[in-house]
Coordinates of C-alpha atoms and ligand atoms in Angstrom, one line a residue:
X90 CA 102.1 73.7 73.5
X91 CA 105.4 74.0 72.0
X92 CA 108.3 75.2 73.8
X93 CA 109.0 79.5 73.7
X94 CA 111.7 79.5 71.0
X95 CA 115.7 80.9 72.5
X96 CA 115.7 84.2 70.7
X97 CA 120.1 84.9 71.7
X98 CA 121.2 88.5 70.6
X99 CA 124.4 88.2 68.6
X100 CA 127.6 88.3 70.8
X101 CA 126.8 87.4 74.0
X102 CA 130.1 87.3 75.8
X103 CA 131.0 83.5 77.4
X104 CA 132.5 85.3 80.6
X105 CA 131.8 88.8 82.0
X106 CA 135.1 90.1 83.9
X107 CA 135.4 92.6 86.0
X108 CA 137.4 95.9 84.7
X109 CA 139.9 97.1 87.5
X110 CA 142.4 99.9 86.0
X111 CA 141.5 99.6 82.5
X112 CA 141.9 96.2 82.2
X113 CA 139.2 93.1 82.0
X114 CA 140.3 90.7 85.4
X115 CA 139.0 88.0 86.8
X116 CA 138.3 87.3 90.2
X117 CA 141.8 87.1 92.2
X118 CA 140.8 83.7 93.4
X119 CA 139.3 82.7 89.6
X120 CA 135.6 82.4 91.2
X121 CA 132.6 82.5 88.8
X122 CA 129.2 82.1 88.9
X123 CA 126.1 81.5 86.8
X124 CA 124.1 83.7 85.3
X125 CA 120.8 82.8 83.4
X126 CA 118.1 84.4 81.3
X127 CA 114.8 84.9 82.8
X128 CA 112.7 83.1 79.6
X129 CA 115.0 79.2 80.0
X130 CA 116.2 79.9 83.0
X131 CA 119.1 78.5 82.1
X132 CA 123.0 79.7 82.4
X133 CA 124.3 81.3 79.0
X134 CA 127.1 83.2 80.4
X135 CA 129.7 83.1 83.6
X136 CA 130.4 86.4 85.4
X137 CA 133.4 86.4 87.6
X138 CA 132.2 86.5 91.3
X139 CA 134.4 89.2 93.5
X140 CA 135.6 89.3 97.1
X141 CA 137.4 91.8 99.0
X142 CA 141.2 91.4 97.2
X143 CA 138.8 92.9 93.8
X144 CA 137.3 95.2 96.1
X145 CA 140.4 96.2 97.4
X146 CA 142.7 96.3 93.6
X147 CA 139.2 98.3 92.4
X148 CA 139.4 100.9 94.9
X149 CA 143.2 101.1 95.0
X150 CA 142.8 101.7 90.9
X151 CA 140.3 104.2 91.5
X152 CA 142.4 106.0 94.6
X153 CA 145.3 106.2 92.0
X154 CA 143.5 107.5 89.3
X155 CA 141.9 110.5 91.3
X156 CA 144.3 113.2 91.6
X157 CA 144.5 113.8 87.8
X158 CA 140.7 113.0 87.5
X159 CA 139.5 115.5 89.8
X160 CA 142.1 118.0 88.8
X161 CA 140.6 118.1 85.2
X162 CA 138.7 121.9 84.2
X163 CA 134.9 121.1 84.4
X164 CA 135.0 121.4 80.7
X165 CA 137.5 118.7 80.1
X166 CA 135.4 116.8 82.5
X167 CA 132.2 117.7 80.5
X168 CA 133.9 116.6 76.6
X169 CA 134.1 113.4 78.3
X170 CA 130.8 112.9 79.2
X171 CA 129.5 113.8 76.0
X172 CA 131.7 110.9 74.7
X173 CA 130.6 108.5 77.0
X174 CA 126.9 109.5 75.7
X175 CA 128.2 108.8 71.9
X176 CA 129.4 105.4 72.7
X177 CA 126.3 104.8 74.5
X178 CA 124.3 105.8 71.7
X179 CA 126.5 104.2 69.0
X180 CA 125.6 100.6 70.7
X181 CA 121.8 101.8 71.2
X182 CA 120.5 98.7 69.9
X183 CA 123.0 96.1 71.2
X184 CA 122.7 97.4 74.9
X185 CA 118.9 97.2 74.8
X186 CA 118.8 93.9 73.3
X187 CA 121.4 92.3 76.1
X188 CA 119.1 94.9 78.9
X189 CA 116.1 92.6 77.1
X190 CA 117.7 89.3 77.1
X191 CA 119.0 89.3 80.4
X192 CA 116.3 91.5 82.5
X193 CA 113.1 90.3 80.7
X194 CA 112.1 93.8 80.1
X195 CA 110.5 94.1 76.7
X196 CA 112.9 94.9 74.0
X197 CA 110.5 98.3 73.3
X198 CA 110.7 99.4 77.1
X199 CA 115.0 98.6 76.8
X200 CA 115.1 101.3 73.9
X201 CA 113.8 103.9 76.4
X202 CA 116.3 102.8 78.7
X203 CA 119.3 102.9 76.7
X204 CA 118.1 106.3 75.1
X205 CA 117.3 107.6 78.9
X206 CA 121.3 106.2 79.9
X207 CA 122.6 108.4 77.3
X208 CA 120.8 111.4 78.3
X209 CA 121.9 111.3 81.9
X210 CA 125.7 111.4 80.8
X211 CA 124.6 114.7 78.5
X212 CA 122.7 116.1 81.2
X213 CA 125.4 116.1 83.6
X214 CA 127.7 117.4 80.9
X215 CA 125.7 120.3 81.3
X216 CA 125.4 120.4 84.5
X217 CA 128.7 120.4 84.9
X218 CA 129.7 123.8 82.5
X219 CA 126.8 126.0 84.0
X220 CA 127.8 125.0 87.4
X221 CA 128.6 128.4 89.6
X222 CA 129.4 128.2 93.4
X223 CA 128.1 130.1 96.3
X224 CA 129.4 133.4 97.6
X225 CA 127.7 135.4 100.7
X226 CA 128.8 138.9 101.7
X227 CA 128.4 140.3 104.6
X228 CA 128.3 144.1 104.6
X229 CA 131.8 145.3 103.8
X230 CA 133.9 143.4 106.3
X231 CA 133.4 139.9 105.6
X232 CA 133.1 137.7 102.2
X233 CA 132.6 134.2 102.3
X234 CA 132.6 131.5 98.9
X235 CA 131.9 127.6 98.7
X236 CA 134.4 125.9 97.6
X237 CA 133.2 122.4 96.0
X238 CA 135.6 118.7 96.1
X239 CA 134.7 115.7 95.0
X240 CA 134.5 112.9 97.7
X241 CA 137.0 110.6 96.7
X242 CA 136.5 107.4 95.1
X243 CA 132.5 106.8 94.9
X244 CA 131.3 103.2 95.7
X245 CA 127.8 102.6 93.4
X246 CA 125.7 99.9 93.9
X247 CA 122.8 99.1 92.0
X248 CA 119.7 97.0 91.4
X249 CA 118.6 94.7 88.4
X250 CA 115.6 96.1 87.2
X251 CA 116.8 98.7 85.0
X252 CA 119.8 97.8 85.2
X253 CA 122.4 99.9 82.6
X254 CA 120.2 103.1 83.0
X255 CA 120.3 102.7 86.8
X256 CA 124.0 102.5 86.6
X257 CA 124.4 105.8 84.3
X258 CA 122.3 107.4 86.7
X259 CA 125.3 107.3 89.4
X260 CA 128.1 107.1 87.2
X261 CA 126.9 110.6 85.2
X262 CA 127.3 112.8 88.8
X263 CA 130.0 110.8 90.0
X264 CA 132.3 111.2 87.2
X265 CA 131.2 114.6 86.5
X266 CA 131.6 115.9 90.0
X267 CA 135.2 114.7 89.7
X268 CA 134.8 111.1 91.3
X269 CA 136.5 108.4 90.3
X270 CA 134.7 104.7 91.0
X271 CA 133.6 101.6 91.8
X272 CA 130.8 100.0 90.8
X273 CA 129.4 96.8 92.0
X274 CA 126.7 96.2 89.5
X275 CA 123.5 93.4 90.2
X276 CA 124.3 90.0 90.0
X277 CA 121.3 89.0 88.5
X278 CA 121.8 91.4 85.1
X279 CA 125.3 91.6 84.2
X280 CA 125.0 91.5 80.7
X281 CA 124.7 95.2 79.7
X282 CA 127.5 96.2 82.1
X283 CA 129.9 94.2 80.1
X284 CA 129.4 97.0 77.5
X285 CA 130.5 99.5 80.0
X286 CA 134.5 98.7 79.1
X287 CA 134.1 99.1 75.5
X288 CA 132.1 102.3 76.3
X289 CA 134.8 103.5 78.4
X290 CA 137.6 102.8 76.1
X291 CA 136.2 104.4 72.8
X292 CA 135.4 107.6 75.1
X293 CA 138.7 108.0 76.5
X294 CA 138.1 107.4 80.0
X295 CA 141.7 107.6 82.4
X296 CA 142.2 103.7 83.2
X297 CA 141.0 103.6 86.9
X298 CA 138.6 106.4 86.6
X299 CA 135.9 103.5 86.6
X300 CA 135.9 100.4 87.7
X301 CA 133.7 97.5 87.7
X302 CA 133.6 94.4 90.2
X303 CA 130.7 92.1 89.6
X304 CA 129.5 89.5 91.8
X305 CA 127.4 88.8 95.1
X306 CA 126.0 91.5 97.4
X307 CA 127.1 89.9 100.5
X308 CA 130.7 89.1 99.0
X309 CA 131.5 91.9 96.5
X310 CA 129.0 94.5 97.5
X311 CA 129.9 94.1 101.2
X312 CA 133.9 94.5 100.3
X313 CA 133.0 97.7 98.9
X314 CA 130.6 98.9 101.8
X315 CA 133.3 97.9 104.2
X316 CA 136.5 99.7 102.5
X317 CA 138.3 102.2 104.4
X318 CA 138.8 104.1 101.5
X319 CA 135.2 104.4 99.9
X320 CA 134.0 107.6 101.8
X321 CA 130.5 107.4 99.6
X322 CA 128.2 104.4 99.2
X323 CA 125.5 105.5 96.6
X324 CA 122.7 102.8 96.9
X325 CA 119.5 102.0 95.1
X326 CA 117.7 98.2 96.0
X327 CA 115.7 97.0 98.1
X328 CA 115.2 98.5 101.8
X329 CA 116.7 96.0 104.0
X330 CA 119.7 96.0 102.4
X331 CA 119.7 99.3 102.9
X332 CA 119.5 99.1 106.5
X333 CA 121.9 97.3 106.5
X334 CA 124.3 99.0 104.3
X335 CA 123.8 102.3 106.8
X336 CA 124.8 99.9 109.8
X337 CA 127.8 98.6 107.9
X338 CA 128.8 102.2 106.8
X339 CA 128.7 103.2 109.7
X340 CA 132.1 102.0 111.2
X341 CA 133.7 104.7 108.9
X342 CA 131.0 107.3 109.2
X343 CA 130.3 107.1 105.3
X344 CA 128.2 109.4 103.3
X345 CA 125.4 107.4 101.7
X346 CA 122.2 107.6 99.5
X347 CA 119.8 105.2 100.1
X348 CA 117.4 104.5 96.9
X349 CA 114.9 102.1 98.5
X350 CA 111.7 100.3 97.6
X351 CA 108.2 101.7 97.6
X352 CA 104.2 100.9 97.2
X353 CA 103.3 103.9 95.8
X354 CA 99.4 105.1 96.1
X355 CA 97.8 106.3 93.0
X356 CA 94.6 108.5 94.2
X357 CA 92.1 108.9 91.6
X358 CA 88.7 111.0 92.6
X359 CA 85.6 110.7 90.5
X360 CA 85.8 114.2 89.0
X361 CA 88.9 112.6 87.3
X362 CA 89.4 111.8 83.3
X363 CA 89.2 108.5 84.1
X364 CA 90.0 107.7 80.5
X365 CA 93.7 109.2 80.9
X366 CA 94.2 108.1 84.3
X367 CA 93.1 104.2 83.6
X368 CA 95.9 104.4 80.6
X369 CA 98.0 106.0 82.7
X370 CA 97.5 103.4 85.7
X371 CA 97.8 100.6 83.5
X372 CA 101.1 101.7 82.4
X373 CA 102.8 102.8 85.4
X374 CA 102.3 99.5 87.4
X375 CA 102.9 97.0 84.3
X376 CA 105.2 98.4 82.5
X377 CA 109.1 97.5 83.4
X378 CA 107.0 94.6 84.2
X379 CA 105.9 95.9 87.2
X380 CA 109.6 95.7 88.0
X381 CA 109.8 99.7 89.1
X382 CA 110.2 101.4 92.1
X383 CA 107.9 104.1 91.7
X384 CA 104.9 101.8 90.3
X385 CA 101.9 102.5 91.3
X386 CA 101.1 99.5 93.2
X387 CA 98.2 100.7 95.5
X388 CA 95.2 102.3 93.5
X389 CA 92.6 103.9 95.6
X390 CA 89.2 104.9 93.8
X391 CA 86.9 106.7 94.8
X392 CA 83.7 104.8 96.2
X393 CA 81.2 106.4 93.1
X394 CA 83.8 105.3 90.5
X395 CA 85.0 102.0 92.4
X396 CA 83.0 99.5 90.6
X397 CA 83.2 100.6 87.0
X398 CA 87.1 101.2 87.6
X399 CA 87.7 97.7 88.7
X400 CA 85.7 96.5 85.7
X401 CA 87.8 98.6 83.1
X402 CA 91.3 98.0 85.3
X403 CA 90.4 94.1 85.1
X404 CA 89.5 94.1 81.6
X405 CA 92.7 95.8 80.3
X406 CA 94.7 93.9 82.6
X407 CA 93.7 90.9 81.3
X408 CA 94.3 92.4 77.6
X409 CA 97.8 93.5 78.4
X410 CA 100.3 91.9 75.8
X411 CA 102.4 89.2 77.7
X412 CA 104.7 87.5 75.8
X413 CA 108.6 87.1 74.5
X414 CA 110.9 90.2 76.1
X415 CA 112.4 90.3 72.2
X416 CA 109.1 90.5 70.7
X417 CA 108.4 94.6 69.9
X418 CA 104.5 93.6 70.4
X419 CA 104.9 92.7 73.9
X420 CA 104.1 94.9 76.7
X421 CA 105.4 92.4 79.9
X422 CA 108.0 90.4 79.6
X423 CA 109.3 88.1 81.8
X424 CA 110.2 88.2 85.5
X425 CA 113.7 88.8 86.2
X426 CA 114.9 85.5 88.2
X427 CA 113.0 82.2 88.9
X428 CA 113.6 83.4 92.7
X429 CA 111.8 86.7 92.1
X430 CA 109.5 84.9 89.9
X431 CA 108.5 82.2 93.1
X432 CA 108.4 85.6 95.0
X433 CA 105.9 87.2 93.3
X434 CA 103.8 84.2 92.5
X435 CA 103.7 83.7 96.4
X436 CA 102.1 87.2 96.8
X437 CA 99.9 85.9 94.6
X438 CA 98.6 83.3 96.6
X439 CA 98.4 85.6 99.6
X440 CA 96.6 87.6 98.1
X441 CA 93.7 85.7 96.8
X442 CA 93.3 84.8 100.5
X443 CA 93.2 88.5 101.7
X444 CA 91.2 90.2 98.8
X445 CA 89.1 89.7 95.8
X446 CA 91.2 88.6 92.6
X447 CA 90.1 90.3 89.3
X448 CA 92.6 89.5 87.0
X449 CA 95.2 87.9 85.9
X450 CA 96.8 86.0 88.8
X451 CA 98.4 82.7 86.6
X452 CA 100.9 82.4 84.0
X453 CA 99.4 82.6 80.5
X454 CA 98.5 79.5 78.6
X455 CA 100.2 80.5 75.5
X456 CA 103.4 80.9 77.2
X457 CA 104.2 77.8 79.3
X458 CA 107.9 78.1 79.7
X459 CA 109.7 81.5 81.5
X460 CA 109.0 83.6 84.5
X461 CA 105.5 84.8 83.1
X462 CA 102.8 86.1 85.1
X463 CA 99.4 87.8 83.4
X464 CA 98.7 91.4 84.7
X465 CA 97.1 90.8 88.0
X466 CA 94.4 92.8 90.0
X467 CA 92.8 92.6 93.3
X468 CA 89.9 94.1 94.6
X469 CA 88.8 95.2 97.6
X470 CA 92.2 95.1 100.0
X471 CA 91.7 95.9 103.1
X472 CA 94.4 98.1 104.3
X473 CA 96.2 95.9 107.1
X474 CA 96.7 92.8 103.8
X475 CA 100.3 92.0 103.3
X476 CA 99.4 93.0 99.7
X477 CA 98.8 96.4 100.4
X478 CA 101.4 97.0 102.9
X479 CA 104.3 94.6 101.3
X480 CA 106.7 95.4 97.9
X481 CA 105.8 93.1 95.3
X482 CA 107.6 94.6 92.7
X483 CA 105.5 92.4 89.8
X484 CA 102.8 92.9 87.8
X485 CA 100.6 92.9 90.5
X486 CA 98.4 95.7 92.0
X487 CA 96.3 96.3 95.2
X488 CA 92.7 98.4 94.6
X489 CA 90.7 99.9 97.4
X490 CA 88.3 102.5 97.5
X491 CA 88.0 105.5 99.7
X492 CA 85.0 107.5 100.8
X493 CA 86.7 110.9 100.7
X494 CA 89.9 113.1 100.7
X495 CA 90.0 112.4 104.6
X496 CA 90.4 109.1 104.1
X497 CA 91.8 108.7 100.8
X498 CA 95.0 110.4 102.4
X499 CA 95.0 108.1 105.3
X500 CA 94.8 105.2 103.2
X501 CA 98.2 106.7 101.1
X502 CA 99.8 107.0 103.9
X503 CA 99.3 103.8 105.9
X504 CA 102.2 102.0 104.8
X505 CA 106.2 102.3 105.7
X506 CA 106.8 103.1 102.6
X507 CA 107.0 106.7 100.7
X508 CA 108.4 107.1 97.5
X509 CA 106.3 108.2 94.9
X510 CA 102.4 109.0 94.5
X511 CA 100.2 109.8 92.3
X512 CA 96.3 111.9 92.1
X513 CA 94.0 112.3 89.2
X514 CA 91.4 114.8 90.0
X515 CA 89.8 117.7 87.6
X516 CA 89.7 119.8 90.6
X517 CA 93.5 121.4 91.0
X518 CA 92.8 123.2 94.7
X519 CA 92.4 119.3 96.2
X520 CA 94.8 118.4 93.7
X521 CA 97.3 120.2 95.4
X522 CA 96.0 119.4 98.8
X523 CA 96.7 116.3 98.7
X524 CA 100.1 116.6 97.4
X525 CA 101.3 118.1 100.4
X526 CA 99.6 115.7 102.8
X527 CA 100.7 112.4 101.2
X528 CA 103.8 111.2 102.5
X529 CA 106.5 110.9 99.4
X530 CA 109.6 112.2 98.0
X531 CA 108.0 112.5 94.7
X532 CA 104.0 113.3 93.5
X533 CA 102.5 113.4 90.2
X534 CA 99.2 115.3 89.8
X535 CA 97.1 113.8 86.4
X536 CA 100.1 111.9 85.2
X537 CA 102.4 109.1 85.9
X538 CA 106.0 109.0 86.1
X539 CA 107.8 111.4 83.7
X540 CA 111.4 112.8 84.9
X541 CA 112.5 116.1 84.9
X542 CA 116.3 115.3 85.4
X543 CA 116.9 118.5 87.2
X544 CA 114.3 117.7 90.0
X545 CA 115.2 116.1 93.1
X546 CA 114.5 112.2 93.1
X547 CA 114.3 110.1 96.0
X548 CA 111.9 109.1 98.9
X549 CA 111.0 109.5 102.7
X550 CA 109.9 106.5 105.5
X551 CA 111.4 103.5 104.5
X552 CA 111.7 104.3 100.6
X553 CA 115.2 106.3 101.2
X554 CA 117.4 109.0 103.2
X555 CA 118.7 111.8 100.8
X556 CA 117.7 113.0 97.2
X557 CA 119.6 112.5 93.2
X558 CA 118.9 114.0 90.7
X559 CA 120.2 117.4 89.5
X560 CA 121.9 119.6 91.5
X561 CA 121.3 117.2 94.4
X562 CA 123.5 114.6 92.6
X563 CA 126.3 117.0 92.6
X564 CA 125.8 118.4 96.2
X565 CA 126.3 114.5 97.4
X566 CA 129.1 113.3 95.1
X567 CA 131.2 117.0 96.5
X568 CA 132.1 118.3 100.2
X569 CA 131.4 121.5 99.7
X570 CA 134.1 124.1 102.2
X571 CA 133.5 127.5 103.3
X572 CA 136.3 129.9 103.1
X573 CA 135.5 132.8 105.3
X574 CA 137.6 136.1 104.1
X575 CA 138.0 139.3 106.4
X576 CA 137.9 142.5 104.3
X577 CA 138.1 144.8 106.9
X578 CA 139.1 144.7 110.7
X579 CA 138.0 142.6 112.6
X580 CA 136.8 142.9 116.0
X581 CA 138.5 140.0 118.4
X582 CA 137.9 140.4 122.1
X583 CA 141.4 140.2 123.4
X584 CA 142.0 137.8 126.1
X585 CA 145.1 137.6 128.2
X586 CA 145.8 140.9 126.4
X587 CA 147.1 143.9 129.5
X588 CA 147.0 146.9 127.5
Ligands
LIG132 P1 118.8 94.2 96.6 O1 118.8 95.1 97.8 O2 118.6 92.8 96.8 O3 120.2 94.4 95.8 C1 120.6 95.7 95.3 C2 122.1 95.6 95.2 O4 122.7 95.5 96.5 C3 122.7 94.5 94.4 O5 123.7 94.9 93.6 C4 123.1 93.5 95.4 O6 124.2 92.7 95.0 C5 123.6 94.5 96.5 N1 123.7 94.0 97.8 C6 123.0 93.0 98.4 N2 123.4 92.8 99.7 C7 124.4 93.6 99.9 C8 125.3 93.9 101.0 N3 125.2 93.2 102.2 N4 126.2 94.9 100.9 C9 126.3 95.6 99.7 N5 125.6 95.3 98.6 C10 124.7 94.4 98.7 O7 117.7 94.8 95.6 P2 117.2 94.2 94.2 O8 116.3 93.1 94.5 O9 118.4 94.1 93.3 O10 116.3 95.5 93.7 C11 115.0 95.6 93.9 C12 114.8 96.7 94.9 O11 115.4 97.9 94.5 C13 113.3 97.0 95.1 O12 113.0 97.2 96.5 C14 113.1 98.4 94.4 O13 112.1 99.2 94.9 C15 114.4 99.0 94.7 N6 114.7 100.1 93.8 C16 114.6 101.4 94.2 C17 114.8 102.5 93.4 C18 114.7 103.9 93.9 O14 115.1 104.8 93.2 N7 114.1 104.1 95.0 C19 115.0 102.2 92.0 C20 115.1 100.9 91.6 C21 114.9 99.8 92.5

């Protein structure tokens, strides 16, 4: 088998620096470390590994730069948005090449990123010009009005499996709410953050407004959870580093919003088009490689459809395109990291000890270099299997069946977990049912994950305290103050008084 051939996009950078006050820096005490791609596994670039003097020149940047920030007409703040979304777009295909490259996401599934990280910036543009506050009367004597600040300097801290798009998503409402930043992005998918800069520049972004400290969670990412002067941590990763981050934040009594990690139940009933929902199950647990918070990792089937399910799921599984993250034919790409990678295979091995294995479950022969893994499927998992209960976050997927809606929500529910779901059913009344009784921050009814950016986004259990998206965004990046106005007289007991 010949080796997979090194497809490079054009202009990698040979060191990603952090960007403190408008300026590329490295790390005070010149630290680096490695970063590889996920098909050689080898190092192509060095990023500059931070500790707490960045941390602390990053926030003091950002502390500086918020007074005139903040103070800018929602408009003003709005134009700038827009031109972040232009420079986004204008570098469409480089960003979703390096996203590619470095992730292992196929290059078709980066587009859709890079397309999605633009939108978020106009969205909040939006947002931002239509945005009224609150006012409350009461009767003629009092009137009362919300008045909205931003927080201060925002600490964002993000995940590596969509990497650029995950980091508009908090930079949009953070810098449209009138925050200025620091983000620590993943240390495992630098690449298309080194664009950030650039983007920044051409769209007139204050130096300081954003800044950008790579390197280790427990180093960098810690720094930043830890700083006096970060009131806000917005997280999204994994949900024992949110634990933590909450026990860190803590000691300063930080606002934070925790993104965390899911196993999502899909709940499909025999009266459902099981044409549409086997496309639509296919798709939401492989693509992004499987790499995806809101995958649908646990499929429950109803016991009259269970065996011919499992024999179409396997069969398309097993016809799912792996191959090369930079070829536009391929549907999954690589896993992220060699670690992740052992991860996942690992699960794999557990779980051809707990259930019945129907695809997939080895790297494909065709590809015998990279972190590759064919589309796997188990059967039959009993409900207490570390498969069903655990976060692969791979292209591997749990299948029980149910006997009926009693059980079928029971079977949702039994994990920590609660992020998203998912029912396919042709009959809307237990549709709807069963929305309300499955435990999640988000369900889709005969579909699988498509965004409504005004909608609230988040997850309850262990997948997350607090909700994004939308207004919600904007409600956490701002305090919001009540100012209480007497019209009238007002009646005041008078204590002490003599007369
Ligand atoms: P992770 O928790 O290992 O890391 C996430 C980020 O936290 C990284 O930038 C990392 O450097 C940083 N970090 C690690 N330790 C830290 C510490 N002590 N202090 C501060 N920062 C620290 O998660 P991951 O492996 O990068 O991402 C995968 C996880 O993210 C999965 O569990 C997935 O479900 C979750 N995720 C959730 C959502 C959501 O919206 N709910 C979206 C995407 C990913």
């Amino acid at each position: 088998m010949p080796p997979t051939p090194i497809i490079r996009p054009d202009g990698l950078p040979q060191a990603i620096r952090h960007w403190i006050g408008g300026e590329a820096v490295d790390s005070a005490d010149g630290l680096t470390f490695d970063v590889e791609d996920p098909v050689a596994n080898s190092p192509y670039s060095k990023a500059a590994a931070g500790g707490h003097r960045d941390i602390d020149r990053a926030v003091a940047a950002a502390k500086a730069a918020f007074p005139a920030w903040s103070r800018l007409s929602n408009r003003e703040r709005a134009n700038t948005l827009n031109r972040i979304a232009d420079a986004v777009e204008a570098r469409h295909d480089q960003l979703a090449q390096f996203e590619s490259y470095d992730s292992g996401l196929p290059i078709t599934q980066t587009r859709g990123q890079a397309r999605r990280a633009a939108e978020n910036f106009r969205y909040f543009a939006d947002v931002l010009v239509s945005l009224g506050e609150e006012a409350f009367r009461q009767g003629t004597d009092q009137f009362s009005y919300v008045v909205r600040t931003p927080v201060g300097v925002a600490g964002l801290i993000t995940p590596w499996n969509t990497p650029f798009m995950l980091e508009s998503w908090k930079l949009a409402p953070a810098l449209a709410s009138g925050c200025t930043l620091v983000l620590k992005p993943a240390e495992w998918t630098p690449l298309s953050a080194s664009l950030w800069p650039e983007i920044l520049t051409e769209a007139n972004v204050p130096a300081g407004v954003v800044n950008i400290v790579h390197g280790i969670g427990e180093e960098a990412g810690q720094a930043l959870v830890d700083h006096p002067d970060v009131p806000l941590i917005s997280f999204t990763g994994s949900t024992d580093t949110g634990r933590h981050i909450i026990r860190s934040s803590a000691q300063h009594l930080k606002t934070t919003s925790m993104e965390l990690g899911g196993k999502s139940p899909v709940v499909l009933f025999a009266d459902a088009d099981l044409e549409a929902a086997l496309d639509s199950i296919v798709f939401g647990v492989f693509s992004l490689n499987g790499e995806r918070c809101t995958a649908g990792s646990r499929v429950l089937v109803e016991r009259p459809v269970y065996e011919e399910f499992i024999r179409r799921f396997a069969e398309r599984a097993a016809q799912v395109r792996v191959g090369h993250p930079a070829d536009p034919d391929t549907e999954v790409g690589a896993l992220v990291h060699q670690e992740h990678y052992a991860r996942v295979l690992d699960y794999v091995e557990i779980g051809t000890k707990e259930a019945r294995l129907v695809a997939g479950g080895t790297r494909p022969a065709h590809l015998p270099e990279g972190n590759y893994l064919q589309p796997t499927v188990f059967a039959d998992v009993p409900r207490d299997a570390r498969i069903f209960q655990e976060e692969i976050f791979g292209p591997v997927v749990a299948v029980a069946p149910f006997e009926d809606e009693t059980e079928a929500i029971e079977l949702a529910n039994a994990t920590q977990f609660g992020l998203a779901a998912y029912i396919w059913t042709s009959d809307l009344k237990r549709g709807h049912r069963i929305a309300h009784a499955v435990e999640s921050g988000m369900v889709w009814i005969n579909s699988h994950n498509v965004r409504d950016l005004r909608t609230p986004f988040g997850g309850v259990k262990a997948s997350g305290v607090g909700r994004e998206g939308g207004a919600h965004s904007i409600d956490f990046y701002t305090e919001s103050k009540i100012v209480h106005v007497a019209l009238g007289d007002v009646h005041t007991p008078r204590f002490g008084a003599t007369t």
